[in-house]
Coordinates of C-alpha atoms in Angstrom, one line a residue:
M1 CA 0.1 0.0 0.0
E2 CA 1.5 3.3 -1.0
D3 CA 0.4 7.0 -0.7
T4 CA 1.9 10.1 -2.1
V5 CA 2.8 13.0 0.1
S6 CA 4.3 16.2 -1.3
G7 CA 6.0 14.4 -4.1
A8 CA 7.4 11.6 -2.1
T9 CA 6.1 8.1 -1.7
R10 CA 5.3 7.1 1.9
R11 CA 4.9 3.3 2.7
R12 CA 2.3 1.9 5.0
A13 CA 2.9 -1.2 6.8
P14 CA 0.3 -2.9 8.9
P15 CA 1.2 -4.7 12.2
I16 CA 2.2 -7.8 10.1
L17 CA 5.4 -6.3 8.7
R18 CA 6.5 -6.4 5.1
R19 CA 9.9 -7.0 3.9
R20 CA 11.0 -6.3 0.2
S21 CA 13.1 -9.4 0.2
T22 CA 11.8 -13.0 -0.2
A23 CA 11.8 -13.7 3.5
K24 CA 8.4 -14.5 5.2
T25 CA 6.4 -11.6 6.6
T26 CA 7.3 -11.0 10.3
N27 CA 4.7 -10.5 13.1
V28 CA 6.4 -8.4 15.6
T29 CA 5.2 -9.1 19.0
A30 CA 6.5 -9.4 22.4
D31 CA 7.4 -13.1 21.8
N32 CA 8.7 -12.3 18.4
P33 CA 10.9 -9.1 18.7
P34 CA 13.2 -7.8 15.8
P35 CA 16.4 -9.6 15.1
G36 CA 19.1 -8.5 17.5
Q37 CA 16.6 -7.4 20.2
E38 CA 15.7 -11.0 21.5
S39 CA 16.6 -10.0 25.1
L40 CA 13.7 -7.5 25.0
A41 CA 11.0 -10.2 24.6
Q42 CA 8.4 -10.4 27.3
E43 CA 8.3 -13.8 28.9
S44 CA 4.5 -13.5 29.5
P45 CA 1.7 -11.1 28.7
A46 CA 2.0 -8.1 30.9
V47 CA -0.7 -6.6 33.2
A48 CA -1.1 -2.8 32.9
L49 CA -0.6 -1.2 36.3
S50 CA -3.5 0.3 38.2
V51 CA -2.4 2.6 41.1
K52 CA -3.5 5.6 43.0
R53 CA -1.8 8.9 43.7
L54 CA -2.1 11.3 46.5
S55 CA -4.2 14.4 45.8
E56 CA -4.4 17.4 48.0
I57 CA -8.0 18.8 48.6
D58 CA -8.3 22.5 49.3
D59 CA -11.0 24.1 51.4
D60 CA -13.2 27.0 50.3
D61 CA -10.3 29.5 51.0
G62 CA -7.9 27.6 48.6
A63 CA -5.8 26.3 51.4
P64 CA -4.9 22.5 51.7
A65 CA -7.4 20.9 53.8
Y66 CA -6.8 17.2 53.5
Q67 CA -5.3 14.5 51.2
S68 CA -7.0 11.9 49.3
C69 CA -6.1 8.9 46.9
R70 CA -7.2 9.0 43.3
F71 CA -6.6 6.6 40.5
C72 CA -4.1 7.2 37.8
P73 CA -5.1 6.3 34.2
I74 CA -4.5 2.6 33.5
G75 CA -0.8 1.9 32.5
Q76 CA 0.6 5.0 34.5
A77 CA 2.6 4.9 37.6
V78 CA 3.3 6.8 40.8
I79 CA 6.9 6.9 41.7
T80 CA 7.5 6.5 45.3
K81 CA 10.7 6.0 47.6
H82 CA 10.2 2.3 47.8
L83 CA 11.1 2.0 44.0
L84 CA 14.5 3.4 44.4
K85 CA 17.6 1.4 44.7
D86 CA 20.0 2.4 47.5
G87 CA 21.5 5.8 47.1
N88 CA 19.6 6.4 43.8
R89 CA 17.7 9.7 43.2
Y90 CA 16.0 8.5 40.2
Y91 CA 13.9 5.5 39.2
Y92 CA 14.6 4.2 35.7
A93 CA 12.2 2.8 33.2
A94 CA 12.8 2.2 29.5
G95 CA 15.6 4.6 29.5
R96 CA 13.8 7.6 31.3
A97 CA 14.6 8.9 34.6
Y98 CA 11.7 9.6 37.0
E99 CA 11.7 11.6 40.2
V100 CA 10.0 10.7 43.3
N101 CA 6.6 12.3 43.5
P102 CA 3.6 10.6 45.0
F103 CA 1.2 13.3 43.8
R104 CA 1.9 12.6 40.1
C105 CA 1.0 10.0 37.6
V106 CA 3.8 9.5 35.0
K107 CA 3.7 7.8 31.6
C108 CA 6.2 5.6 29.9
P109 CA 8.4 7.3 27.1
D110 CA 6.5 5.9 24.2
A111 CA 2.6 6.3 23.6
N112 CA 2.4 2.6 22.9
M113 CA 4.1 1.7 26.2
F114 CA 2.5 1.0 29.7
F115 CA 3.8 0.4 33.2
D116 CA 3.1 -3.2 34.2
T117 CA 2.7 -4.4 37.7
S118 CA 6.4 -4.7 38.2
Y119 CA 6.9 -1.1 37.2
Q120 CA 8.5 -1.7 33.9
C121 CA 7.6 -0.3 30.8
R122 CA 6.1 -2.7 28.2
C123 CA 4.8 -2.4 24.6
G124 CA 1.3 -3.2 23.7
D125 CA 0.3 -6.0 21.4
G126 CA 1.9 -5.9 17.9
F127 CA 4.7 -3.8 19.2
A128 CA 8.4 -4.7 20.2
L129 CA 10.6 -2.7 22.6
V130 CA 13.8 -1.4 20.7
G131 CA 16.6 0.7 21.9
E132 CA 19.3 0.6 24.6
P133 CA 18.1 2.1 28.0
S134 CA 21.6 3.0 28.9
M135 CA 21.7 5.3 25.7
G136 CA 18.4 7.0 26.0
E137 CA 14.7 6.3 25.8
Q138 CA 13.4 3.2 24.3
T139 CA 10.8 3.0 21.6
C140 CA 7.9 0.7 20.6
L141 CA 7.9 -0.4 17.0
N142 CA 5.5 -2.4 14.9
K143 CA 7.4 -1.9 11.6
I144 CA 10.8 -3.2 11.2
P145 CA 13.1 -2.0 8.4
S146 CA 14.0 -4.3 5.4
L147 CA 17.6 -4.8 6.8
S148 CA 17.3 -5.7 10.4
T149 CA 20.2 -7.7 11.3
D150 CA 24.1 -7.0 12.0
F151 CA 23.2 -3.4 12.1
S152 CA 25.5 -2.5 15.3
A153 CA 28.7 -3.8 13.9
V154 CA 31.2 -0.9 13.2
T155 CA 34.9 -1.6 11.9
Y156 CA 37.7 0.8 12.5
R157 CA 40.9 1.0 10.7
L158 CA 43.2 2.2 13.4
S159 CA 46.2 4.7 12.8
P160 CA 49.6 3.3 12.8
E161 CA 50.4 5.2 15.9
S162 CA 47.9 3.0 17.7
S163 CA 50.5 0.7 18.7
S164 CA 48.7 -0.7 21.7
W165 CA 46.4 -2.7 19.1
T166 CA 47.9 -5.6 17.4
D167 CA 45.2 -5.7 14.6
K168 CA 45.0 -3.0 12.0
T169 CA 41.2 -3.2 11.9
V170 CA 39.0 -3.6 14.9
A171 CA 35.3 -4.4 15.0
I172 CA 33.0 -3.5 17.8
E173 CA 29.3 -3.8 18.6
S174 CA 28.4 -0.2 18.9
L175 CA 25.7 0.9 21.5
T176 CA 24.9 3.8 19.5
F177 CA 23.8 1.8 16.4
S178 CA 22.0 -0.7 18.6
H179 CA 20.1 2.1 20.2
M180 CA 19.2 4.2 17.1
Y181 CA 19.3 2.0 14.0
L182 CA 15.9 0.1 14.1
K183 CA 13.8 3.1 15.0
E184 CA 15.4 5.5 12.6
A185 CA 15.5 3.0 9.8
S186 CA 12.0 2.1 10.3
L187 CA 10.5 5.7 10.4
C188 CA 12.5 6.6 7.3
E189 CA 11.5 3.5 5.4
Y190 CA 7.8 3.7 6.2
F191 CA 7.7 7.4 5.7
E192 CA 4.6 9.3 7.0
G193 CA 5.1 12.7 5.6
A194 CA 7.5 15.5 5.6
D195 CA 5.9 17.0 8.7
A196 CA 6.2 13.8 10.8
R197 CA 9.3 12.4 12.6
G198 CA 10.1 10.3 9.5
S199 CA 11.9 13.3 7.7
T200 CA 14.1 13.7 10.7
S201 CA 14.7 9.9 10.9
C202 CA 15.9 9.9 7.4
Q203 CA 18.5 12.5 8.4
A204 CA 19.5 10.3 11.4
L205 CA 19.7 7.2 9.2
G206 CA 22.0 9.2 6.8
N207 CA 24.1 10.2 9.8
L208 CA 24.5 6.5 10.7
C209 CA 25.8 5.8 7.2
V210 CA 28.3 8.7 7.6
L211 CA 29.5 7.0 10.7
Q212 CA 30.3 4.1 8.8
M213 CA 32.4 6.3 6.5
Y214 CA 29.9 5.6 3.6
D215 CA 30.8 1.9 3.5
D216 CA 28.6 0.4 0.8
L217 CA 28.6 -2.9 3.0
A218 CA 27.4 -1.3 6.2
V219 CA 23.8 -2.1 6.9
S220 CA 22.9 1.5 7.5
C221 CA 24.3 2.6 4.3
R222 CA 22.6 -0.3 2.4
Q223 CA 19.2 0.5 4.1
F224 CA 19.8 4.2 3.1
H225 CA 20.5 3.4 -0.4
E226 CA 17.6 1.1 -0.7
V227 CA 15.2 3.8 0.6
Y228 CA 16.8 6.3 -1.8
Q229 CA 16.1 4.0 -4.7
E230 CA 12.5 3.6 -3.9
R231 CA 11.8 7.1 -2.7
D232 CA 10.2 9.4 -5.3
G233 CA 11.2 13.1 -5.9
G234 CA 14.6 13.0 -7.5
G235 CA 16.5 16.2 -8.6
Y236 CA 15.6 18.3 -5.6
H237 CA 16.8 21.9 -6.2
G238 CA 17.9 20.5 -9.7
K239 CA 20.7 18.5 -8.1
I240 CA 21.5 14.9 -8.9
G241 CA 21.2 12.6 -5.9
W242 CA 19.2 14.8 -3.8
K243 CA 15.7 13.9 -3.0
R244 CA 13.5 16.1 -1.1
T245 CA 12.8 13.9 2.0
L246 CA 16.3 12.6 2.3
P247 CA 19.5 14.1 3.2
W248 CA 22.0 14.7 0.2
L249 CA 24.7 12.3 1.2
I250 CA 26.5 11.5 -2.1
H251 CA 27.3 13.3 -5.3
R252 CA 26.1 11.3 -8.4
E253 CA 28.2 13.1 -10.9
T254 CA 31.4 11.8 -12.1
T255 CA 34.6 13.1 -10.7
E256 CA 35.4 15.1 -13.9
D257 CA 32.1 16.7 -14.3
L258 CA 32.0 17.9 -10.6
E259 CA 35.6 19.2 -10.5
T260 CA 35.1 21.1 -13.8
D261 CA 31.6 22.5 -13.2
R262 CA 31.3 26.1 -14.3
G263 CA 28.2 26.8 -12.5
I264 CA 29.8 29.5 -10.0
G265 CA 29.4 32.6 -12.0
M266 CA 31.0 35.1 -9.5
A267 CA 34.3 36.8 -10.5
M268 CA 37.0 37.0 -7.7
S269 CA 39.8 39.6 -7.3
F270 CA 43.0 38.7 -5.6
D271 CA 42.8 38.7 -1.9
E272 CA 39.0 38.9 -1.9
E273 CA 37.5 36.7 0.6
L274 CA 35.4 33.5 -0.2
Q275 CA 32.3 33.2 1.8
F276 CA 31.1 29.7 3.0
K277 CA 27.9 28.5 4.8
I278 CA 27.5 25.5 7.0
A279 CA 24.4 23.5 7.8
A280 CA 24.6 21.5 11.0
Y281 CA 22.5 18.5 12.2
D282 CA 22.7 16.6 15.4
L283 CA 23.1 12.7 15.7
Q284 CA 19.4 12.4 15.8
G285 CA 18.9 14.2 12.6
N286 CA 17.6 17.5 14.1
F287 CA 18.5 20.5 12.0
R288 CA 20.6 23.0 13.9
G289 CA 20.6 25.8 11.4
L290 CA 22.5 27.3 8.5
R291 CA 25.1 30.0 9.4
D292 CA 28.2 31.7 8.2
L293 CA 31.3 29.4 8.4
P294 CA 33.2 30.4 11.6
A295 CA 36.7 31.5 11.2
D296 CA 37.7 29.0 13.8
F297 CA 35.6 26.1 12.5
F298 CA 38.4 23.8 11.4
S299 CA 40.3 24.5 14.5
F300 CA 37.9 22.4 16.5
C301 CA 40.3 21.2 18.9
A302 CA 43.2 23.4 19.1
T303 CA 45.3 23.6 22.2
P304 CA 46.2 27.3 23.0
N305 CA 49.4 28.6 21.5
S306 CA 49.8 25.6 19.3
R307 CA 49.1 27.2 16.0
T308 CA 52.0 27.9 13.5
N309 CA 52.4 30.8 11.1
N310 CA 51.3 33.2 13.8
L311 CA 47.7 32.7 13.1
S312 CA 45.4 33.1 15.8
R313 CA 42.3 31.0 16.3
S314 CA 40.1 33.8 14.9
S315 CA 42.2 35.1 12.1
L316 CA 41.7 32.2 9.5
Q317 CA 40.1 33.6 6.3
F318 CA 39.6 32.2 2.9
R319 CA 41.2 34.8 0.6
F320 CA 41.3 34.1 -3.2
G321 CA 44.6 33.1 -4.4
K322 CA 46.3 32.8 -1.0
K323 CA 47.5 29.6 0.6
S324 CA 47.7 29.1 4.4
V325 CA 48.5 26.2 6.7
I326 CA 47.5 25.9 10.3
E327 CA 49.0 23.1 12.5
N328 CA 47.4 22.4 15.8
S329 CA 48.0 20.0 18.6
C330 CA 44.9 18.5 20.1
D331 CA 44.2 16.8 23.4
L332 CA 41.6 14.2 22.5
L333 CA 40.3 14.3 26.0
D334 CA 38.8 17.7 25.2
I335 CA 36.4 16.3 22.7
V336 CA 35.4 13.2 24.5
G337 CA 32.6 14.8 26.2
S338 CA 31.7 17.3 23.3
E339 CA 28.5 17.1 21.4
M340 CA 29.0 15.6 17.9
L341 CA 27.5 17.3 15.0
F342 CA 27.3 16.7 11.2
Y343 CA 27.8 19.2 8.5
D344 CA 27.0 20.2 5.0
L345 CA 29.2 22.8 3.5
F346 CA 28.3 25.6 0.8
V347 CA 30.1 28.2 -1.0
V348 CA 28.2 31.5 -1.6
D349 CA 28.0 32.6 -5.2
T350 CA 27.7 36.5 -5.2
S351 CA 27.0 36.7 -9.0
N352 CA 23.6 37.9 -10.2
S353 CA 22.9 34.6 -11.8
C354 CA 22.5 31.5 -9.6
S355 CA 22.8 27.8 -10.8
G356 CA 22.9 26.6 -7.3
F357 CA 19.9 27.1 -4.9
V358 CA 18.8 30.0 -2.9
A359 CA 18.6 29.9 0.9
G360 CA 18.2 33.0 3.0
G361 CA 18.5 35.2 -0.1
E362 CA 22.0 33.8 -1.0
C363 CA 23.0 31.5 -3.8
L364 CA 24.6 28.4 -2.4
H365 CA 26.8 25.8 -4.3
A366 CA 27.5 22.6 -2.5
V367 CA 31.2 21.9 -1.6
P368 CA 32.1 18.3 -2.5
I369 CA 33.8 16.3 0.2
A370 CA 36.4 13.8 -0.4
I371 CA 37.4 11.3 2.5
D372 CA 40.9 10.4 1.8
N373 CA 40.8 7.1 3.6
R374 CA 37.3 6.1 2.8
Q375 CA 37.0 2.4 1.6
N376 CA 34.5 2.7 -1.3
D377 CA 36.2 0.8 -4.1
D378 CA 33.7 -1.7 -5.3
G379 CA 35.8 -2.9 -8.4
T380 CA 33.5 -1.5 -11.0
G381 CA 35.7 1.6 -11.7
D382 CA 32.7 3.8 -11.4
D383 CA 33.8 7.1 -9.8
R384 CA 30.2 8.6 -9.4
D385 CA 30.3 8.4 -5.7
A386 CA 33.9 9.5 -5.2
Y387 CA 32.5 12.8 -3.5
V388 CA 30.2 12.9 -0.6
R389 CA 28.2 15.6 1.0
R390 CA 28.1 15.3 4.8
F391 CA 31.0 15.2 7.1
F392 CA 32.0 15.5 10.8
L393 CA 35.1 16.8 12.6
F394 CA 35.2 14.2 15.4
D395 CA 33.2 11.0 16.3
N396 CA 32.8 10.2 19.9
V397 CA 29.6 8.2 19.7
S398 CA 30.0 5.2 17.4
G399 CA 32.8 3.7 19.3
R400 CA 30.7 3.5 22.5
T401 CA 30.1 -0.1 23.8
T402 CA 29.0 -1.6 27.1
N403 CA 32.6 -0.8 28.3
G404 CA 32.3 2.8 27.5
L405 CA 33.9 4.8 24.8
E406 CA 36.6 2.5 23.2
I407 CA 37.6 4.3 20.1
I408 CA 37.5 7.9 19.0
R409 CA 37.7 9.2 15.4
Y410 CA 38.9 12.7 14.5
A411 CA 39.8 14.7 11.4
K412 CA 43.6 14.6 11.3
F413 CA 44.1 16.4 8.0
I414 CA 41.7 18.9 6.3
E415 CA 42.5 20.8 3.0
L416 CA 40.3 23.1 1.2
K417 CA 41.3 23.0 -2.6
V418 CA 40.0 25.8 -4.9
G419 CA 40.6 25.2 -8.7
M420 CA 40.9 28.4 -10.8
R421 CA 39.6 28.1 -14.2
T422 CA 41.9 28.3 -17.1
D423 CA 39.5 30.0 -19.5
A424 CA 38.8 32.6 -16.8
P425 CA 41.4 32.9 -14.1
D426 CA 39.2 35.3 -11.9
Q427 CA 36.6 32.4 -11.7
I428 CA 36.7 29.2 -9.7
Y429 CA 35.5 25.6 -10.0
P430 CA 33.5 24.3 -7.0
P431 CA 35.9 24.2 -3.9
R432 CA 36.5 20.6 -2.6
L433 CA 37.3 19.7 1.0
V434 CA 39.6 16.8 1.5
I435 CA 39.6 15.0 4.8
R436 CA 41.6 12.3 6.3
Y437 CA 40.4 10.8 9.5
A438 CA 42.4 8.8 12.3
E439 CA 41.0 6.5 14.7
R440 CA 42.5 5.9 18.1
P441 CA 41.6 3.6 21.0
T442 CA 40.9 5.5 24.1
A443 CA 42.7 3.2 26.5
P444 CA 44.8 3.9 28.5
W445 CA 44.7 7.7 28.2
I446 CA 40.9 7.9 29.5
D447 CA 41.3 5.3 32.2
G448 CA 45.0 6.0 33.0
G449 CA 44.6 9.0 35.2
G450 CA 42.9 11.3 32.8
N451 CA 46.1 12.7 31.2
G452 CA 44.6 12.7 27.8
L453 CA 46.4 12.1 24.5
S454 CA 47.8 14.9 22.4
V455 CA 47.7 14.5 18.6
D456 CA 48.6 16.7 15.6
L457 CA 46.0 18.3 13.4
T458 CA 46.5 20.1 10.0
F459 CA 44.3 22.5 8.0
R460 CA 45.4 24.1 4.8
T461 CA 43.9 26.1 1.8
E462 CA 45.2 25.7 -1.6
F463 CA 44.3 27.6 -4.8
A464 CA 45.6 26.1 -8.0
M465 CA 45.0 26.1 -11.9
D466 CA 45.2 23.1 -14.0
T467 CA 47.5 24.2 -16.8
S468 CA 47.8 20.9 -18.5
K469 CA 45.0 21.6 -20.9
Y470 CA 46.5 25.1 -21.5
W471 CA 49.8 23.7 -22.4
A472 CA 48.3 21.1 -24.6
T473 CA 46.6 23.7 -26.4
M474 CA 49.8 25.8 -26.8
N475 CA 51.6 22.8 -28.0
V476 CA 49.2 22.2 -30.8
F477 CA 49.1 26.0 -31.6
I478 CA 53.0 26.1 -31.8
G479 CA 53.0 23.0 -33.8
L480 CA 50.6 24.5 -36.3
V481 CA 52.7 27.7 -36.4
S482 CA 55.8 25.8 -36.9
A483 CA 54.3 23.9 -39.8
A484 CA 53.1 26.9 -41.4
A485 CA 56.4 28.5 -41.1
V486 CA 58.0 25.6 -43.0
V487 CA 55.4 25.8 -45.7
L488 CA 56.2 29.5 -46.2
W489 CA 59.8 29.0 -46.0

């Protein structure tokens, strides 16, 4: 069953869930939870809680006169001191913390949950409890995504400096993926309209693919690409690979077409500053706004007085024709507790004609992102996904396991490359951002006394002109002139 909402196909699935594969349909119940969530199955049908809360009754003057007991709605609870474990201030259920309050009826985190007689949150018939309570609030699902196994595995290719690890690659079971994937993938696949949570969930699913370094074999990326293929509405803002209800993750053009695009119409003078905009999203897919690129954006983890070339943290500018290099030292301990965000980068075209798209009255062109150590060679020789759109500066979420944060990833090298056109040296091709990530285990610098770990970061800008075609043309021209000279002689 399909319906169309604002140019996008939304899929409806009844409680008996559909898969697009040849597998049998799966009825999600408490006794048959989604794969990978078997531990959340209920051993027996749960009975909804029925309790009373205290209620203060006022006299005619509005002053408290006496207390009475009144029933809460079925399935809601009253949190009293006897529920707390020794020394705890809160009572926890389905990932939510509840304060003691005998006068208040409280609900479980999800509308399809209820408190049972053991004060645990349970899902109603036809729903299964998903998510990790240690990571946040759990959810009830009655529709599982097409790909619903092996989604929490994350593989890291550790930096050579990580001598404490004997293997070059390390695979972990990520709590972040275990907590988020089923919910976000389901809400994205069975899209309920641009105004519903599904649109944000598609952003979150895209973020999970970015965390997998766009690995085509990762479940989150496969799921995203499957949704992309089935979702209507291609060519959003006239851009190949962008669909209105999905994040624009990958450039679908060939590398040559992208690097030699002449869509940016503005003419630049020497030392004139390029303007950039950055769009930010949090891990859950919520849009955090579009703003000017801060001057210190790429010095995201700079130890004071560590920068070279006498550049202060606030003085970095993107001036046409000028190269710059900034080298920072960074204590990774400083970003362990920081909020991770995802970014889409744009350059502002100040010309009168706009072949990009307009946002906030400005013409924006996407800045392609090349991840230098991305594993994306599928053996086909097709380079249509060589450039991506979304990136991050550090990752302190995917490496989280039941043992805590085991691995952290950060942008070790960032280069902004701006190609100047040979046919019009005062104009540019789309700027490109090249990022090389490094991955480091957190032990022992987190657990070993909190001294941290200092690493080196580099950011540089480069303006260059490809003169190969120019000289090829000149060689042909010189050859023709020489031939003509011989004939005349």
